[in-house]
Amino acid sequence: MKGSTIALDQWQGREAAALITDGQLQDLLIDTDLPRPGAIYRAVAERPMKGQGGMFLKTPDGNAFLRQVKGLSPGEPLLVMVTGYAEPGKAIPVTQRLLFKSRYAIVTPGAPGINISRAIKDEDIRDALHEVAHDTLQERPLPEGAGLILRSSCAEAEEDAIMDDILAMVSLAAQVLADASGGAELLVEGDGPHALAWREWPVADVDEGDGAFERHGVTEMVEALKGPRVDLPGGGHMMVEPTSALVAVDVNTGGDTSPAAGLKANMAAFRDLPRQLRLRGLGGQVLIDPAPCPKKDRRQLEQALKAALKRDTVETIVAGWTTLGLVELQRKRDRVAVRGLL
């Protein structure tokens, strides 16, 4: 990203990372005391939940819940990975689909083959990366039945760095897959904010250490997340308010009473909403109450929302418009709500 900076610091004693682009906060990660997504356990099956089609598992950090279970008996050990943060009072969400992920490489047990990110279009670069992968795997083969994905960040990376990542992930995968027997145990700890920032935000300018947030104005931008109001270009605003059942988003035109005020406020809100949800760590069901505008504008608004979500890193489904003219979204819960951390 042009004009982007990663700030690595602490927030109220917790490890934290912020991505700032052209003076605007784009992403924020704050560590928690909960099991991190990406952590891998050797869990032990406990009891099935037939009505929900899943099974509770025992881990060192409490109960986990695995969906779509087949052929698993109580007392049986299995390897699982944390997929998101558990809601209060609920079990840790896990999957048997393990991923060993670094900045340039992902090892995929159970999904064989060598794949290059589709974001890399240049055929010469793709051919060169295939060669790097092949040569590296000659030195250290993948575990049986596993595959390899080279990420989009490989396009501008040094060959040695890519090879080091492949070797590290192959070694880690082999070690974990060979350790499937025994009692409940944490085998791989999920990455914290600083490691995630290095892995997922491949920009060159990094500022780390005490005072990094102050130097880039992150402190003030994070403080603004405590309130529900988000001012929009042109004078309108939206209120982003989580409840126990859903996240309510109310779009308002403010003092603009022109015929186009509704469309203008809604377009600005829909374009910024994925960023606001990401920064606030909000997921689950999201219900948007747009500012009043003609029905003929709905298609344009939905296209703007989907375009913004396409650039987002959190899986979100646009369910569509309700009879009352609201917009429904279903968003993956992959973060803890920031309001509980600030």
Coordinates of C-alpha atoms in Angstrom, one line a residue:
M1 CA 0.0 0.0 0.0
K2 CA 1.4 3.4 -1.0
G3 CA 1.9 5.8 2.0
S4 CA 1.4 3.0 4.5
T5 CA 3.1 2.5 7.9
I6 CA 3.0 -0.3 10.4
A7 CA 3.2 0.9 14.0
L8 CA 4.1 -1.8 16.6
D9 CA 3.6 -0.7 20.2
Q10 CA 1.7 -1.6 23.4
W11 CA -1.8 -0.5 24.2
Q12 CA -2.6 -0.4 27.9
G13 CA 0.0 -3.1 28.5
R14 CA -1.1 -5.3 25.6
E15 CA 0.8 -6.0 22.4
A16 CA -0.8 -4.0 19.6
A17 CA -0.2 -3.2 15.9
A18 CA -1.8 -0.5 13.7
L19 CA -1.8 0.0 9.9
I20 CA -1.9 3.6 8.8
T21 CA -2.4 4.6 5.2
D22 CA -2.2 8.3 4.2
G23 CA -2.9 9.3 7.8
Q24 CA -6.0 7.1 8.2
L25 CA -6.2 4.0 10.5
Q26 CA -6.8 1.0 8.3
D27 CA -6.4 -1.9 10.7
L28 CA -5.8 -2.4 14.4
L29 CA -4.8 -5.6 16.3
I30 CA -4.8 -5.7 20.1
D31 CA -3.8 -8.8 22.0
T32 CA -6.2 -10.6 24.3
D33 CA -6.1 -13.3 27.0
L34 CA -8.2 -15.6 24.8
P35 CA -6.8 -18.4 22.6
R36 CA -5.6 -16.8 19.4
P37 CA -6.9 -17.8 15.9
G38 CA -4.4 -20.0 14.3
A39 CA -3.5 -21.8 17.5
I40 CA -3.3 -25.6 17.0
Y41 CA -4.3 -28.1 19.7
R42 CA -4.2 -31.8 20.1
A43 CA -7.7 -32.0 21.5
V44 CA -9.7 -34.9 22.9
A45 CA -13.3 -35.6 21.8
E46 CA -15.7 -35.4 24.7
R47 CA -19.4 -35.5 23.8
P48 CA -21.4 -35.1 20.6
M49 CA -24.1 -32.4 20.1
K50 CA -26.4 -34.2 17.7
G51 CA -28.8 -31.3 17.4
Q52 CA -26.0 -29.0 16.3
G53 CA -24.1 -31.6 14.2
G54 CA -20.9 -31.1 16.1
M55 CA -18.8 -32.3 19.1
F56 CA -17.4 -30.7 22.2
L57 CA -13.6 -31.2 22.6
K58 CA -11.3 -30.9 25.6
T59 CA -8.3 -28.5 25.2
P60 CA -5.9 -27.1 27.8
D61 CA -7.7 -23.7 27.5
G62 CA -11.3 -25.0 28.0
N63 CA -13.9 -26.6 25.8
A64 CA -13.8 -26.3 22.0
F65 CA -16.6 -26.9 19.5
L66 CA -16.1 -28.7 16.2
R67 CA -18.8 -28.7 13.6
Q68 CA -19.6 -31.3 11.0
V69 CA -18.2 -34.3 12.9
K70 CA -18.1 -37.7 11.3
G71 CA -16.6 -40.9 12.7
L72 CA -15.3 -39.3 15.8
S73 CA -15.7 -41.1 19.1
P74 CA -15.4 -39.7 22.7
G75 CA -11.9 -40.0 24.1
E76 CA -10.3 -39.9 20.6
P77 CA -7.4 -37.4 20.1
L78 CA -7.4 -35.1 17.1
L79 CA -5.6 -32.1 15.8
V80 CA -7.6 -28.9 15.5
M81 CA -7.0 -25.2 14.8
V82 CA -8.7 -22.2 16.3
T83 CA -10.7 -20.3 13.7
G84 CA -11.9 -17.3 15.7
Y85 CA -12.4 -15.8 19.2
A86 CA -15.0 -17.5 21.4
E87 CA -18.0 -15.4 22.3
P88 CA -18.5 -14.9 26.1
G89 CA -19.7 -18.2 27.6
K90 CA -19.2 -20.2 24.4
A91 CA -16.7 -22.8 23.4
I92 CA -13.6 -22.1 21.3
P93 CA -14.5 -22.5 17.6
V94 CA -12.1 -24.9 15.9
T95 CA -11.6 -26.8 12.6
Q96 CA -9.7 -29.9 11.5
R97 CA -8.5 -28.0 8.5
L98 CA -5.0 -27.0 9.6
L99 CA -3.0 -24.2 7.9
F100 CA 0.6 -23.5 8.6
K101 CA 0.9 -19.9 7.5
S102 CA 3.8 -17.4 7.2
R103 CA 4.3 -14.2 5.2
Y104 CA 5.1 -16.0 1.9
A105 CA 4.0 -19.6 2.3
I106 CA 1.1 -21.7 3.5
V107 CA 1.4 -25.4 4.0
T108 CA -2.0 -27.1 3.6
P109 CA -2.3 -30.7 5.1
G110 CA -5.0 -32.7 3.3
A111 CA -4.9 -30.4 0.2
P112 CA -2.0 -31.5 -2.0
G113 CA -0.5 -29.6 -4.8
I114 CA 1.6 -26.4 -5.3
N115 CA -0.4 -23.3 -6.0
I116 CA 0.5 -19.7 -6.6
S117 CA -1.7 -16.8 -5.5
R118 CA -4.1 -15.8 -8.2
A119 CA -3.3 -12.2 -7.4
I120 CA 0.1 -12.7 -9.1
K121 CA -0.7 -12.4 -12.8
D122 CA 2.7 -12.2 -14.4
E123 CA 3.5 -15.6 -15.9
D124 CA 7.2 -15.1 -15.6
I125 CA 6.9 -14.5 -11.9
R126 CA 4.6 -17.5 -11.5
D127 CA 7.0 -19.7 -13.3
A128 CA 9.9 -18.5 -11.2
L129 CA 8.0 -19.1 -8.0
H130 CA 7.0 -22.6 -9.1
E131 CA 10.7 -23.3 -9.6
V132 CA 11.6 -21.9 -6.2
A133 CA 9.0 -24.1 -4.6
H134 CA 10.1 -27.2 -6.4
D135 CA 13.8 -26.7 -5.6
T136 CA 13.0 -26.0 -1.9
L137 CA 10.7 -29.1 -1.6
Q138 CA 13.5 -31.2 -3.1
E139 CA 15.5 -30.3 0.0
R140 CA 12.6 -30.8 2.5
P141 CA 9.6 -32.6 1.1
L142 CA 6.1 -31.8 2.2
P143 CA 4.3 -34.2 4.7
E144 CA 2.3 -36.8 2.9
G145 CA -1.0 -35.5 1.5
A146 CA 0.0 -31.8 2.2
G147 CA 0.2 -29.0 -0.3
L148 CA 1.8 -25.6 -0.6
I149 CA 0.5 -22.1 -1.4
L150 CA 2.8 -19.2 -2.3
R151 CA 1.1 -16.0 -1.2
S152 CA 0.7 -12.8 -3.2
S153 CA 3.5 -11.1 -1.1
C154 CA 6.0 -13.5 -2.9
A155 CA 5.7 -11.3 -6.1
E156 CA 8.2 -8.7 -4.7
A157 CA 10.1 -10.9 -2.2
E158 CA 13.7 -12.2 -2.3
E159 CA 14.1 -15.8 -3.3
D160 CA 16.0 -16.7 -0.1
A161 CA 13.2 -15.2 2.1
I162 CA 10.6 -17.3 0.3
M163 CA 12.7 -20.5 0.6
D164 CA 13.2 -19.8 4.3
D165 CA 9.5 -19.5 4.9
I166 CA 8.7 -22.6 3.0
L167 CA 11.3 -24.6 4.9
A168 CA 10.0 -23.2 8.3
M169 CA 6.4 -24.0 7.5
V170 CA 7.1 -27.5 6.1
S171 CA 9.2 -28.3 9.2
L172 CA 6.5 -27.1 11.6
A173 CA 3.8 -29.0 9.8
A174 CA 5.8 -32.2 9.9
Q175 CA 6.5 -31.8 13.6
V176 CA 2.8 -31.1 14.5
L177 CA 1.3 -33.8 12.2
A178 CA 3.6 -36.4 13.9
D179 CA 2.4 -35.4 17.3
A180 CA -1.3 -36.4 17.0
S181 CA -1.4 -38.9 19.8
G182 CA -1.8 -38.2 23.5
G183 CA -3.8 -35.9 25.8
A184 CA -5.0 -32.4 25.3
E185 CA -2.1 -30.0 24.6
L186 CA -1.4 -26.7 22.9
L187 CA 1.0 -27.5 20.0
V188 CA 1.3 -24.2 18.2
E189 CA 0.4 -20.8 19.7
G190 CA -1.4 -18.4 17.4
D191 CA 0.5 -15.3 16.2
G192 CA 0.2 -12.1 18.3
P193 CA -0.4 -8.7 16.8
H194 CA 3.2 -7.9 15.9
A195 CA 3.7 -11.3 14.1
L196 CA 0.4 -10.9 12.4
A197 CA 1.3 -7.4 11.2
W198 CA 4.5 -8.8 9.7
R199 CA 2.7 -11.7 8.1
E200 CA -0.5 -10.0 6.8
W201 CA 0.6 -6.3 6.1
P202 CA 3.5 -6.5 3.7
V203 CA 4.5 -2.8 3.6
A204 CA 8.0 -1.5 3.9
D205 CA 7.7 1.3 6.5
V206 CA 7.7 -0.1 10.0
D207 CA 7.9 1.9 13.3
E208 CA 8.3 -0.2 16.4
G209 CA 8.9 0.4 20.1
D210 CA 7.6 2.7 22.8
G211 CA 5.9 5.8 21.4
A212 CA 5.2 4.4 17.9
F213 CA 1.4 4.9 18.3
E214 CA 2.0 8.5 19.5
R215 CA 4.3 9.3 16.7
H216 CA 1.7 8.4 14.1
G217 CA -1.4 9.7 15.9
V218 CA -2.8 6.2 16.5
T219 CA -3.7 6.9 20.1
E220 CA -6.2 9.6 19.1
M221 CA -7.6 7.4 16.3
V222 CA -8.1 4.5 18.6
E223 CA -9.8 6.7 21.2
A224 CA -12.3 7.7 18.6
L225 CA -13.4 4.0 18.3
K226 CA -14.8 4.2 21.8
G227 CA -17.8 6.1 20.5
P228 CA -20.4 4.9 18.0
R229 CA -20.4 8.0 15.8
V230 CA -18.5 8.0 12.5
D231 CA -18.5 11.3 10.7
L232 CA -18.9 11.0 6.9
P233 CA -17.6 13.2 4.1
G234 CA -20.2 15.8 3.2
G235 CA -21.6 16.3 6.7
G236 CA -23.5 13.1 7.3
H237 CA -22.7 10.5 9.9
M238 CA -23.4 6.9 10.9
M239 CA -23.8 5.2 14.3
V240 CA -22.2 1.8 14.7
E241 CA -23.6 0.2 17.8
P242 CA -23.1 -3.5 18.9
T243 CA -25.9 -5.1 20.9
S244 CA -26.2 -8.6 22.3
A245 CA -28.0 -9.8 19.2
L246 CA -26.5 -7.8 16.3
V247 CA -24.5 -4.8 15.2
A248 CA -26.9 -1.9 14.3
V249 CA -25.7 0.7 11.8
D250 CA -27.8 3.9 11.4
V251 CA -26.9 6.2 8.5
N252 CA -28.0 9.9 8.8
T253 CA -27.7 12.8 6.4
G254 CA -27.0 15.4 9.1
G255 CA -27.9 19.0 8.1
D256 CA -27.9 18.2 4.3
T257 CA -31.5 18.4 3.1
S258 CA -30.7 18.3 -0.7
P259 CA -32.5 15.7 -2.8
A260 CA -29.2 13.7 -3.2
A261 CA -28.3 13.8 0.5
G262 CA -29.5 10.3 1.2
L263 CA -27.6 8.7 -1.6
K264 CA -24.4 10.7 -0.8
A265 CA -24.5 9.7 2.9
N266 CA -25.3 6.1 2.1
M267 CA -22.5 5.8 -0.4
A268 CA -20.0 7.2 2.0
A269 CA -21.2 5.0 4.8
F270 CA -21.2 1.8 2.7
R271 CA -17.7 2.5 1.5
D272 CA -16.3 3.0 5.0
L273 CA -18.3 0.4 6.9
P274 CA -16.0 -2.6 6.4
R275 CA -13.1 -0.5 7.8
Q276 CA -15.2 0.6 10.8
L277 CA -16.3 -3.0 11.5
R278 CA -12.7 -4.2 11.1
L279 CA -11.3 -1.6 13.5
R280 CA -14.0 -2.2 16.1
G281 CA -13.6 -6.0 15.9
L282 CA -17.3 -6.4 15.2
G283 CA -18.9 -9.5 13.5
G284 CA -21.9 -11.7 13.5
Q285 CA -25.2 -10.3 12.2
V286 CA -25.0 -6.6 11.0
L287 CA -28.1 -4.7 10.2
I288 CA -27.8 -1.4 8.3
D289 CA -30.6 1.3 8.4
P290 CA -29.7 3.5 5.4
A291 CA -30.6 7.2 5.1
P292 CA -33.8 7.7 3.1
C293 CA -33.3 7.4 -0.6
P294 CA -35.2 6.1 -3.7
K295 CA -35.4 2.3 -4.3
K296 CA -33.8 2.8 -7.6
D297 CA -30.5 3.7 -5.8
R298 CA -30.3 0.3 -4.0
R299 CA -28.4 -1.5 -6.7
Q300 CA -25.8 1.3 -6.8
L301 CA -25.5 1.2 -3.0
E302 CA -25.1 -2.6 -2.9
Q303 CA -22.4 -2.5 -5.6
A304 CA -20.5 0.1 -3.5
L305 CA -20.8 -2.1 -0.4
K306 CA -19.7 -5.3 -2.2
A307 CA -16.7 -3.4 -3.7
A308 CA -15.6 -2.2 -0.3
L309 CA -16.0 -5.7 1.2
K310 CA -14.0 -7.2 -1.6
R311 CA -11.0 -5.2 -0.3
D312 CA -11.7 -6.3 3.3
T313 CA -9.8 -9.1 5.0
V314 CA -12.8 -10.4 7.0
E315 CA -15.3 -12.8 5.3
T316 CA -18.6 -11.1 5.0
I317 CA -21.8 -12.2 3.2
V318 CA -24.3 -9.6 1.9
A319 CA -27.7 -11.2 2.6
G320 CA -29.6 -8.4 0.9
W321 CA -32.4 -5.9 1.6
T322 CA -35.3 -6.6 4.0
T323 CA -38.9 -5.8 3.4
L324 CA -38.4 -2.7 5.6
G325 CA -35.5 -1.4 3.5
L326 CA -32.7 -2.5 5.8
V327 CA -29.5 -4.2 4.6
E328 CA -28.4 -7.5 6.3
L329 CA -24.8 -8.7 6.5
Q330 CA -23.3 -11.8 8.1
R331 CA -19.7 -11.3 9.2
K332 CA -17.1 -13.7 10.5
R333 CA -16.1 -13.2 14.1
D334 CA -12.4 -13.3 13.9
R335 CA -11.6 -10.6 16.4
V336 CA -12.5 -9.5 19.9
A337 CA -14.7 -6.4 20.0
V338 CA -12.3 -3.4 20.6
R339 CA -14.8 -1.8 23.1
G340 CA -13.9 -4.6 25.5
L341 CA -10.2 -3.8 25.3
L342 CA -10.1 0.0 25.4

